[in-house]
Coordinates of C-alpha atoms and ligand atoms in Angstrom, one line a residue:
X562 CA 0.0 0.0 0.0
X563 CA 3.1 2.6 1.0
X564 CA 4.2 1.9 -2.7
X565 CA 1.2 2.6 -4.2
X566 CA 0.6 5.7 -2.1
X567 CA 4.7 6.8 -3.1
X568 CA 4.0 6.1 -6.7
X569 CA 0.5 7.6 -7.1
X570 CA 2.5 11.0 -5.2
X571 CA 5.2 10.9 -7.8
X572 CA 3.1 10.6 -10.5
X573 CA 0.8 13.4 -9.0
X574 CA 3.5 15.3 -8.4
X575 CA 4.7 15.3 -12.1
X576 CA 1.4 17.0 -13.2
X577 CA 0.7 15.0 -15.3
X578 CA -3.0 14.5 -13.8
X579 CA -3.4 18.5 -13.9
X580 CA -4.2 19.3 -17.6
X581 CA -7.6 19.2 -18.6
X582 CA -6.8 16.9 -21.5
X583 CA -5.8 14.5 -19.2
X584 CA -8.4 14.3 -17.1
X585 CA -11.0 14.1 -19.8
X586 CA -9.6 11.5 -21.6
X587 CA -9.3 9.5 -18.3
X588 CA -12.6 10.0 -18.2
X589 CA -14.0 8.9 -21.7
X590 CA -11.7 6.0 -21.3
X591 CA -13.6 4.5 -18.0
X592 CA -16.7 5.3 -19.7
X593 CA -16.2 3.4 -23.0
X594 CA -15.0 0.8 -20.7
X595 CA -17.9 0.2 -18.5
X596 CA -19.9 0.3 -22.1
X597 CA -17.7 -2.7 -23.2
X598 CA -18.3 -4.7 -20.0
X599 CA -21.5 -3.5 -19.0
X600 CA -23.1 -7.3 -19.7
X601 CA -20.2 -8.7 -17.1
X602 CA -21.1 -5.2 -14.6
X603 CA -25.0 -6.6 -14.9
X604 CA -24.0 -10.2 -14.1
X605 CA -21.5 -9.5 -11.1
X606 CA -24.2 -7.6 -8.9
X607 CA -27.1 -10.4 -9.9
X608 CA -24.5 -12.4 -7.9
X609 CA -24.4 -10.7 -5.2
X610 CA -28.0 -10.2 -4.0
X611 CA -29.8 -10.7 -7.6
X612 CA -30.5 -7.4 -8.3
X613 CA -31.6 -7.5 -11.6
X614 CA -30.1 -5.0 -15.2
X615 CA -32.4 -2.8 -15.8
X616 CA -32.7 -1.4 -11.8
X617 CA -28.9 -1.9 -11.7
X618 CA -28.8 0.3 -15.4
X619 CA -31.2 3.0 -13.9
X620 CA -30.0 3.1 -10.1
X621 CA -26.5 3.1 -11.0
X622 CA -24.7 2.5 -14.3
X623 CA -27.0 4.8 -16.3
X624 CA -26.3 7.8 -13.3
X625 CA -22.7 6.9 -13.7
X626 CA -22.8 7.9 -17.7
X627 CA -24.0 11.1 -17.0
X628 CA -22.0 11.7 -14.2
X629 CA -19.0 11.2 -16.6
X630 CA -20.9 13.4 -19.6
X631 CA -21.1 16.0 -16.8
X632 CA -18.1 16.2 -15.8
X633 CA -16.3 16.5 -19.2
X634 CA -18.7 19.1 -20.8
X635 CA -17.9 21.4 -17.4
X636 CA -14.4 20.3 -15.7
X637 CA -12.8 23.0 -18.0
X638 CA -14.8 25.7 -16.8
X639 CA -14.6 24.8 -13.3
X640 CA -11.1 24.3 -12.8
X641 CA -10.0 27.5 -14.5
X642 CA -9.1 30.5 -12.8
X643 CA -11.2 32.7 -11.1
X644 CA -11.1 36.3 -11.2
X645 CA -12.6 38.3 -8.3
X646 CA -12.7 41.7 -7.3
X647 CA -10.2 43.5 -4.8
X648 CA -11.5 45.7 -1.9
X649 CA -10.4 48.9 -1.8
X650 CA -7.8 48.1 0.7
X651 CA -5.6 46.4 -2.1
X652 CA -6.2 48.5 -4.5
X653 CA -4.6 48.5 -7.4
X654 CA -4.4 45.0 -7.7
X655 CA -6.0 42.0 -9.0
X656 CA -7.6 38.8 -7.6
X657 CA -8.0 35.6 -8.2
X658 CA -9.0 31.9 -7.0
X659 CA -7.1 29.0 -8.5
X660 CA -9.1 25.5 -8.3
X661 CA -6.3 22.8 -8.0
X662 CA -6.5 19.3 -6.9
X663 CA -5.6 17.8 -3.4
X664 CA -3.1 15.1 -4.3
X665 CA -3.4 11.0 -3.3
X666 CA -6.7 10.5 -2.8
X667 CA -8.9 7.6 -1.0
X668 CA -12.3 6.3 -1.6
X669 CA -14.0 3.7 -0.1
X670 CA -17.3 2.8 -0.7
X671 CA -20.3 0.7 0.7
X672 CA -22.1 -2.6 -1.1
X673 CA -25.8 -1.2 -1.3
X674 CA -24.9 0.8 -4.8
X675 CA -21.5 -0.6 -5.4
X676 CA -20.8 0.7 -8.6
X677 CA -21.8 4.9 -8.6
X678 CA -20.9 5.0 -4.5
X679 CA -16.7 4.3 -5.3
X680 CA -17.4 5.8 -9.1
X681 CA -19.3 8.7 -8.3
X682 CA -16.2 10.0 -5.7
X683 CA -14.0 8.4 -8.5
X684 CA -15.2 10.6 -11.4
X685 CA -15.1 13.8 -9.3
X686 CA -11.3 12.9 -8.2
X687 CA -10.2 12.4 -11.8
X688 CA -12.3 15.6 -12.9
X689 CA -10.7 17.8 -10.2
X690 CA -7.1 16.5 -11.3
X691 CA -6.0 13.5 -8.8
X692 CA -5.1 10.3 -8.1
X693 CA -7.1 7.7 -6.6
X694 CA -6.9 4.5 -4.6
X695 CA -10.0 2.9 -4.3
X696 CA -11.8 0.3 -1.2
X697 CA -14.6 -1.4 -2.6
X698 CA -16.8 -2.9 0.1
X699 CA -16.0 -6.6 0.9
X700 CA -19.7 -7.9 1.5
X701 CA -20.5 -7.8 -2.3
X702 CA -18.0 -9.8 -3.4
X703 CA -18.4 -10.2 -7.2
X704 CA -18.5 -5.9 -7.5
X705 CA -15.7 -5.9 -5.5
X706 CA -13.6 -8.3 -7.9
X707 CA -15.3 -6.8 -11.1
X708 CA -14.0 -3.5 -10.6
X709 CA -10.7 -4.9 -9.1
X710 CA -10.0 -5.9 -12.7
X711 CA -11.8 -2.9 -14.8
X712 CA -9.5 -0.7 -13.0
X713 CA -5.9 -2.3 -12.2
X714 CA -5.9 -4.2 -15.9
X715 CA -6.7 -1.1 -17.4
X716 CA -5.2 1.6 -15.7
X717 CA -1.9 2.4 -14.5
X718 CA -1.2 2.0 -10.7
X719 CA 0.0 5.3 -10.5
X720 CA -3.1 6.8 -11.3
X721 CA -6.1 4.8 -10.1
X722 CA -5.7 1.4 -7.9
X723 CA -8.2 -0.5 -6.3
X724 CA -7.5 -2.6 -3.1
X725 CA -10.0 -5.2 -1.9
X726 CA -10.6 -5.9 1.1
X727 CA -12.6 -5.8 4.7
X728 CA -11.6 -4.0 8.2
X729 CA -7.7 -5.3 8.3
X730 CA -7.4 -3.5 4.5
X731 CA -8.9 -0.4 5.5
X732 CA -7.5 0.0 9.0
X733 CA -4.2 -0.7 7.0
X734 CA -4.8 2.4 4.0
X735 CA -6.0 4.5 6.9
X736 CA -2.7 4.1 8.5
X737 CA -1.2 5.6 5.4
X738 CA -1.1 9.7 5.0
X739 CA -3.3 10.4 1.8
X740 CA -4.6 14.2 0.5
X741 CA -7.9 13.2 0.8
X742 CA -10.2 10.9 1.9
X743 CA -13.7 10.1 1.0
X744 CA -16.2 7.6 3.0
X745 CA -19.4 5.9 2.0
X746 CA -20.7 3.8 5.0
X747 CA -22.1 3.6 8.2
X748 CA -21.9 6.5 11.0
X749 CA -20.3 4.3 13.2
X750 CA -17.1 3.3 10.9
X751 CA -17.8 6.8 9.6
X752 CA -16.8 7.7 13.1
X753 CA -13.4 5.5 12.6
X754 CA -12.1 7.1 9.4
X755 CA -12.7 10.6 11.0
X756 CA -10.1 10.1 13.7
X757 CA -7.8 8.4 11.0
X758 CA -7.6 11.6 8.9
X759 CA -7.0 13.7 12.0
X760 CA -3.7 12.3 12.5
X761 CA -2.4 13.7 9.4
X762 CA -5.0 16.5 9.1
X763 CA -6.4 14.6 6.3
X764 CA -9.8 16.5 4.8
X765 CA -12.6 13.8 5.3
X766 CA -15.6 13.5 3.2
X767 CA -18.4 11.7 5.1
X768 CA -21.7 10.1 3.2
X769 CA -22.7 8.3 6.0
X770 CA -26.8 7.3 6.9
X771 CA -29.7 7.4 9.3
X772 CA -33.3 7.6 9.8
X773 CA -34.9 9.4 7.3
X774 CA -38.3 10.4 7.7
X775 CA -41.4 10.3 5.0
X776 CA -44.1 13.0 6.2
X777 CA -47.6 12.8 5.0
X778 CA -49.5 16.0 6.4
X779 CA -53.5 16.1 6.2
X780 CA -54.1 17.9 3.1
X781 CA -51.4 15.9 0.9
X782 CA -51.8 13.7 -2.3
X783 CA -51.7 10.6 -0.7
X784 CA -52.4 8.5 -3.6
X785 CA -49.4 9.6 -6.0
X786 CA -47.3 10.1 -2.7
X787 CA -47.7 6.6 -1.6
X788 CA -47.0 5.3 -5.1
X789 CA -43.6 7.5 -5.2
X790 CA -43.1 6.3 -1.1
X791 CA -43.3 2.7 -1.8
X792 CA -40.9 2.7 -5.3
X793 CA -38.3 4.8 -3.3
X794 CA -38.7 2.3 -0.1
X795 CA -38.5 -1.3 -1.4
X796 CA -36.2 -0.2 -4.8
X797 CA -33.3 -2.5 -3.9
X798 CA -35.2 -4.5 -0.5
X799 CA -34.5 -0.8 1.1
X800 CA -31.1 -1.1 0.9
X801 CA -30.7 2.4 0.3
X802 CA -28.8 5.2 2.3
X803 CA -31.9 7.7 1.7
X804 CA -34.6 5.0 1.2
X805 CA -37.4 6.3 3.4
X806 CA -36.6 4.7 6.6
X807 CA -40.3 5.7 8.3
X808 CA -43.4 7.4 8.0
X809 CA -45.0 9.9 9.6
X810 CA -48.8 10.0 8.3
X811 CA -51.6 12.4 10.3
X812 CA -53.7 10.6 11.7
X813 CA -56.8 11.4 9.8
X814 CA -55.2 9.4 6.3
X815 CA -53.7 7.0 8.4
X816 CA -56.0 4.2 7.3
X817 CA -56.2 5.6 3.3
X818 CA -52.3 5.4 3.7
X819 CA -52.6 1.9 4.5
X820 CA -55.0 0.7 1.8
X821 CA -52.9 2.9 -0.6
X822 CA -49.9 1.5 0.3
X823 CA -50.8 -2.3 -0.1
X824 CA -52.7 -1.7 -3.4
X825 CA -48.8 -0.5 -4.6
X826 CA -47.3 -3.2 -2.9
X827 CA -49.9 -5.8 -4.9
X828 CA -49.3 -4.0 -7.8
X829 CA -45.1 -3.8 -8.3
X830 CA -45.3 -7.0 -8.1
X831 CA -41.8 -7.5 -5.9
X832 CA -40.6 -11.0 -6.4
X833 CA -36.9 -11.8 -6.6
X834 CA -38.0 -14.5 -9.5
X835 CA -39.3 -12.2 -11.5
X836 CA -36.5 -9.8 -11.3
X837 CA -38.3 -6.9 -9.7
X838 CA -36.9 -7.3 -5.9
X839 CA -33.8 -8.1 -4.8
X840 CA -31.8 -10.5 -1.8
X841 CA -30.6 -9.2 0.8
X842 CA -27.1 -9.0 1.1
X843 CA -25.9 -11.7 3.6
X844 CA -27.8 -13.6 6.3
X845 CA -26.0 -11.4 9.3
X846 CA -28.2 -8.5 7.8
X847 CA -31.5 -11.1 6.8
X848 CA -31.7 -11.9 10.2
X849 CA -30.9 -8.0 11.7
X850 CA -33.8 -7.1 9.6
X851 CA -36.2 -9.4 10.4
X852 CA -34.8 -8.8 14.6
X853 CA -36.6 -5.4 14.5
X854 CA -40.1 -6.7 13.1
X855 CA -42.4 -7.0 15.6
X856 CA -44.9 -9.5 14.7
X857 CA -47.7 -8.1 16.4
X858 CA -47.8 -4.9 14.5
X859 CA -47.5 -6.4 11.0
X860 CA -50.1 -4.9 8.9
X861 CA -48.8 -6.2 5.6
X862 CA -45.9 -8.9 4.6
X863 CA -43.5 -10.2 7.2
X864 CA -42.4 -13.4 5.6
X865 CA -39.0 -14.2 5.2
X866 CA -36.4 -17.0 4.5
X867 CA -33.1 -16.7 6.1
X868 CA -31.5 -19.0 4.1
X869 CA -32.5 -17.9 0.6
X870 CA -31.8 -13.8 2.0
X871 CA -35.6 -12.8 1.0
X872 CA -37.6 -10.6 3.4
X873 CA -40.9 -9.5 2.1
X874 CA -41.9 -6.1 1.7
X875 CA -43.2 -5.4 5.6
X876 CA -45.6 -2.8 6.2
X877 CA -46.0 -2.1 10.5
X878 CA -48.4 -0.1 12.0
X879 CA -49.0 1.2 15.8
X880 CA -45.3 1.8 15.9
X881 CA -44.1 4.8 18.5
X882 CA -40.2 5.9 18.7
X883 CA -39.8 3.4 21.7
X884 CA -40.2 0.4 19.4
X885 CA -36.8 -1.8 18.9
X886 CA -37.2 -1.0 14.4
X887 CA -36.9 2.9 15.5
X888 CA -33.5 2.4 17.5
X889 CA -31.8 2.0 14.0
X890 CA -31.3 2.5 10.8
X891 CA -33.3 0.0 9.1
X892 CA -32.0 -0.5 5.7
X893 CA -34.1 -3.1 4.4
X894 CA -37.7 -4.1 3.4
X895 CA -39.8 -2.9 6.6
X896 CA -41.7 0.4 6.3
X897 CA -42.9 1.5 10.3
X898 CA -45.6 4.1 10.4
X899 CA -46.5 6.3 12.7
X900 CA -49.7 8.9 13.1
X901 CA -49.1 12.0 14.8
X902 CA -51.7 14.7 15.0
X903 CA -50.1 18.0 16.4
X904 CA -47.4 19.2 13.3
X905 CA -45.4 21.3 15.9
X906 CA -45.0 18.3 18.0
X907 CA -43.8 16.1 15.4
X908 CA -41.6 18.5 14.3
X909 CA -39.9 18.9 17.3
X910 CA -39.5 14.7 17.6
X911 CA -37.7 15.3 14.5
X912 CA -35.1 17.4 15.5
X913 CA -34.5 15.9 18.8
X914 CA -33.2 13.2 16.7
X915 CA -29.7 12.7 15.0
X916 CA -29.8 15.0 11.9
X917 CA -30.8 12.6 8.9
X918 CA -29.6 11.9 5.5
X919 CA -32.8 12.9 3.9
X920 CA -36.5 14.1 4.8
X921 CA -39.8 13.7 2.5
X922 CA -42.4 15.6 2.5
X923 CA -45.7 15.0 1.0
X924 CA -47.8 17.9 1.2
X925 CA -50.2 20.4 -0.6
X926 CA -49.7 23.1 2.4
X927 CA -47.3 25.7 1.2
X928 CA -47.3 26.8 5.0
X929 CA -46.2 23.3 6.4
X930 CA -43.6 23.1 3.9
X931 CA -41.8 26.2 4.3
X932 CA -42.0 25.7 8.0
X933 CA -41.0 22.1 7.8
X934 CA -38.2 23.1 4.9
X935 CA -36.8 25.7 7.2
X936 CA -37.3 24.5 10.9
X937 CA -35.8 20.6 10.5
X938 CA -31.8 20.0 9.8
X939 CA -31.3 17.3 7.5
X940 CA -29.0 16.4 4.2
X941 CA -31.3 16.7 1.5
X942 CA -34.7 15.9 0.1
X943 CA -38.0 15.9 -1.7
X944 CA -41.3 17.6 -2.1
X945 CA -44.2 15.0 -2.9
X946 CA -41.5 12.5 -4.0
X947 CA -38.8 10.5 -2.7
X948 CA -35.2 9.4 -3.4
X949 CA -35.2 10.8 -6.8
X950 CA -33.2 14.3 -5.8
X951 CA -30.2 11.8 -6.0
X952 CA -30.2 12.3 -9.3
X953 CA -30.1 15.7 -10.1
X954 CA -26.2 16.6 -10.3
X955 CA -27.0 20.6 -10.2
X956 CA -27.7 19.8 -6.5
X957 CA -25.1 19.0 -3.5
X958 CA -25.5 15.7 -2.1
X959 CA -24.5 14.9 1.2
X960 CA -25.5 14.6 4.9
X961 CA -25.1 16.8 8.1
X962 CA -24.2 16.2 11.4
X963 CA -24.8 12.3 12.3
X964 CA -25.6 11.5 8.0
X965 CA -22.7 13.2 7.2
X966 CA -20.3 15.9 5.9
X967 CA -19.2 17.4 2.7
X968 CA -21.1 16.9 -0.7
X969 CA -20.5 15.6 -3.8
X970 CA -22.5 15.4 -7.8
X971 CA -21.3 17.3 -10.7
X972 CA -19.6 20.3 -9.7
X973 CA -19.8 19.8 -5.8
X974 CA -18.0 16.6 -6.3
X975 CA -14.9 18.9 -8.2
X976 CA -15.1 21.1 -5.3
X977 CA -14.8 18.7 -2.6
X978 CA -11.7 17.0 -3.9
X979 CA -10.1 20.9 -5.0
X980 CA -8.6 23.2 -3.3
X981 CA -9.2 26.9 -4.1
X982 CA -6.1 29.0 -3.6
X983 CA -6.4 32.7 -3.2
X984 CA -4.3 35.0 -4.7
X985 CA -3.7 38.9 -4.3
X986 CA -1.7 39.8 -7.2
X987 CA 0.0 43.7 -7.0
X988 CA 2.0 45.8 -9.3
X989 CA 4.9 47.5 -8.3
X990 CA 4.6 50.7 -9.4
X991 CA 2.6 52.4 -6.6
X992 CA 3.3 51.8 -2.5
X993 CA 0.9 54.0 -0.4
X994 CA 2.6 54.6 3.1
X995 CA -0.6 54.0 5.1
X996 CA 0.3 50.7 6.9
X997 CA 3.8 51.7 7.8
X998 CA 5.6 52.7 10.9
X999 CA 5.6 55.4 11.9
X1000 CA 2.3 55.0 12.5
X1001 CA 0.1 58.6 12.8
X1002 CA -3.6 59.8 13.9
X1003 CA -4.0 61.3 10.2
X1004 CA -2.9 57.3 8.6
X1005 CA -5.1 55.6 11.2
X1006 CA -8.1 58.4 10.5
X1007 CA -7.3 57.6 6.6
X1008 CA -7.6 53.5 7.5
X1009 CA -10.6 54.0 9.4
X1010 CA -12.5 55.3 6.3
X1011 CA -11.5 52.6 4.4
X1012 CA -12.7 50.0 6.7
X1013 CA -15.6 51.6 8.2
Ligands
NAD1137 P1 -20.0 0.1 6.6 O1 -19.7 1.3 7.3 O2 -20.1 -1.2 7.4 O3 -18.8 -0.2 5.5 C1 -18.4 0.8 4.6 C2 -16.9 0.6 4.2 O4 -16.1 0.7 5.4 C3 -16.6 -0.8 3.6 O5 -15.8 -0.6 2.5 C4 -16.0 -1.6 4.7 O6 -15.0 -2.4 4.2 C5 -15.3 -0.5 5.6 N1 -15.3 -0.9 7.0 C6 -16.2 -1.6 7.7 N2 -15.9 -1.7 9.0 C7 -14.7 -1.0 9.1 C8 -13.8 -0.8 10.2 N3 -14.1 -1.2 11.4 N4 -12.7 -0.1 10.0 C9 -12.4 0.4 8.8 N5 -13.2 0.2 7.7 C10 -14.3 -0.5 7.8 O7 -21.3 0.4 5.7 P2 -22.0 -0.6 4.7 O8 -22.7 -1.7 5.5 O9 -21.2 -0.9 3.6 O10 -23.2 0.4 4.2 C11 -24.3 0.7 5.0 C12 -24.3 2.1 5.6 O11 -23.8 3.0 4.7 C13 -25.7 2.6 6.0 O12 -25.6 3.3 7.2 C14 -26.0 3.5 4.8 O13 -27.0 4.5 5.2 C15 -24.7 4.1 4.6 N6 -24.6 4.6 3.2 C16 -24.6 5.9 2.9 C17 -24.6 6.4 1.6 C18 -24.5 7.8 1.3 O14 -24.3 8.2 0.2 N7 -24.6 8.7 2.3 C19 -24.7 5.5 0.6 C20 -24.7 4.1 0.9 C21 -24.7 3.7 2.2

């Protein structure tokens, strides 16, 4: 690993990864070669928890071209220099802000969206000019090895190197210094890499995860809203960092809300045979799932097989924030739901809680949205919709507080692995005397204009 690091610094330090040209053509060569192997891509994550091509081509690989089309259409124009103005202080003189990249950078990524959560970071290294080593997560084992060979048989180790591996590996890179690290996981490992980087004052990017509420006030659509809730819930059995991990419904469409919900449910038709659902993926999560359902507040599914990693889509009702599926994130197929009545109250529960990755909304109410949009903390989010501001690359995305820090997606993701260099740049020809020695009343009169 110490080699790799030396030899990505050498190379990094050659510039050779600084000029635009570079970078782009990195880019359109990683994207012509996930086009060549997208059939093998398809086939490696059906192994691991038989997620099936098209939801693999729409939730990641599709995301991942436009990422890339993104990225090269824009890099140029934001990478180059910046002019700004000067304040009168200065004057004459000019300003500027120079984007340039970090150095050695590391990403490691999590299993539930293998592919865009070690890409996405990937693409926005290259684009801002560095070098990357990359940690694909160990508990989906064919991505893991898949990318392992796109990457190290096709790029130079000096550039871009993947490592596989579990804890041992990554305890191991974070014991080496890099420029930059950025983590997709849990909060609690999340918690790990932080003190990692602090040793060499490495700047961290966290995506981490949490509870992320689905609110359904009085006067919402609650027919397209469920539809939208239940896609964004059970796409990938809910293994997804901003999947809806709750609901909070008022209590006069609670019952609507249920009938809704299960009409959806019959209707998507979510069977791991016919390719619309997917495993989960390994029996130490199948059975940490199916730990928090209580069976006696099932109001839809609750089947499972431990064995074949299947947990059927579970609706549960009468929950409160005492039961055991609230004390977690759930990440997997079990939707709780809660009724409140008094908005003020339940936004106050909200924020008592860790600040989460996302919050939905579902609402007709212009007043309770700009209340709830400006009173609760959380990363990011939707109006009447759910999961789908993911995709939007004009946007930041990223957590706060417990779900995270920093941001990434088009040209958030170049920021966060640049740095942006200030620079006062003065001619020679004229030297005002004002902030030399000896210092008078008259030249601290003359400063205090200025400033004031
Ligand atoms: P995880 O934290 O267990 O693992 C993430 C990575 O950290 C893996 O590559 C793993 O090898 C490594 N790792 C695990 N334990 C480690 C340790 N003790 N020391 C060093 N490295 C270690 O997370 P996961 O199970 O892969 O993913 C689930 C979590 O990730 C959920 O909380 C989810 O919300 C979150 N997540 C967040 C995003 C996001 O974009 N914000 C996306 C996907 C998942």
């Amino acid at each position: 690993m110490k080699e790799i690091i030396e030899i990505q610094r050498e190379f990094f330090n050659s510039n050779a990864t600084k000029s635009f040209d570079f970078r782009i053509s990195q880019l359109k060569k990683f994207k012509k070669l996930l086009k060549y192997n997208e059939e093998a891509i398809h086939t490696a994550i059906y192994k691991d928890f038989k997620r099936s091509s098209t939801e693999n081509y729409t939730a990641e690989i599709g995301l991942i071209y436009h990422e890339i089309n993104n990225c090269c259409k824009n890099l140029k124009k934001w990478g180059k220099r910046q002019k700004v103005k000067t304040n009168l202080l200065n004057m004459p003189a000019k300003s500027y802000i120079i984007p340039e990249p970090l150095g050695v950078t590391l990403i490691i990524g999590a299993w539930n969206y293998p592919y865009i959560l070690l890409f996405g970071p990937m693409i926005a290294a290259i684009s801002a000019g560095n070098t990357a080593v990359l940690k694909p997560s160990e508990l989906s084992l064919n991505t893991s090895s898949i990318i392992a060979k796109l990457i190290n048989e096709n790029f130079e180790p000096h550039f871009l190197k993947v490592i596989e591996g579990g804890i041992a590996e990554t305890t191991e890179l974070l014991n080496q210094k890099f420029d930059k690290i950025f983590f997709t996981g849990s909060p609690a490992v999340g918690k790990i890499v932080y003190q990692a980087a602090a040793k060499n004052l490495t700047p961290v990017t966290l995506e981490l995860g949490g509870k992320s509420p689905a609110i359904f006030t009085e006067d919402c659509n609650l027919k397209i809203g469920v539809k939208r809730l239940i896609w964004a819930k059970f796409l990938n059995a809910g293994q997804t960092c901003i999947a809806p991990d709750y609901v909070l419904v008022h209590e006069s469409q609670k019952e609507n809300f249920l009938k809704l919900a299960v009409d959806e449910l019959k209707k998507a038709q979510y069977s791991i045979e016919n390719d619309n659902y997917v495993q989960i993926i390994n029996r130490k999560n199948t059975q940490r799932i199916v730990d928090l359902i209580d069976s006696s507040k099932i109001y839809y599914g609750g089947n499972f097989n431990i064995e074949t990693r299947y947990i059927e889509p579970t609706l549960m009702t009468n929950i409160t924030f005492e039961d055991k599926v609230m004390q977690e994130e759930i990440f997997g197929p079990i939707l709780p739901i809660i009724s409140y009545t008094n908005l003020d109250e339940m936004i106050a529960k909200i924020k008592s809680l860790p600040k989460p990755l996302a919050l939905y909304l579902f609402t007709n109410n212009n007043f309770i949205k700009n209340k709830i949009l400006n009173e609760i903390s959380f990363g990011g989010g939707a109006v009447n919709d759910a999961v789908m501001h993911f995709t939007n690359s004009n946007m930041p995305f990223g957590g706060v507080g417990n779900s995270g820090t920093g941001s990434y997606h088009g040209k958030y993701g170049f920021n966060e692995f640049s740095h942006f260099k200030s620079i006062l740049s003065k001619p020679t020809f004229f030297e005002p005397p004002l902030k030399y020695s000896p210092y008078s009343k008259t030249k601290l009169n003359f400063i205090k204009k200025i400033f004031e």
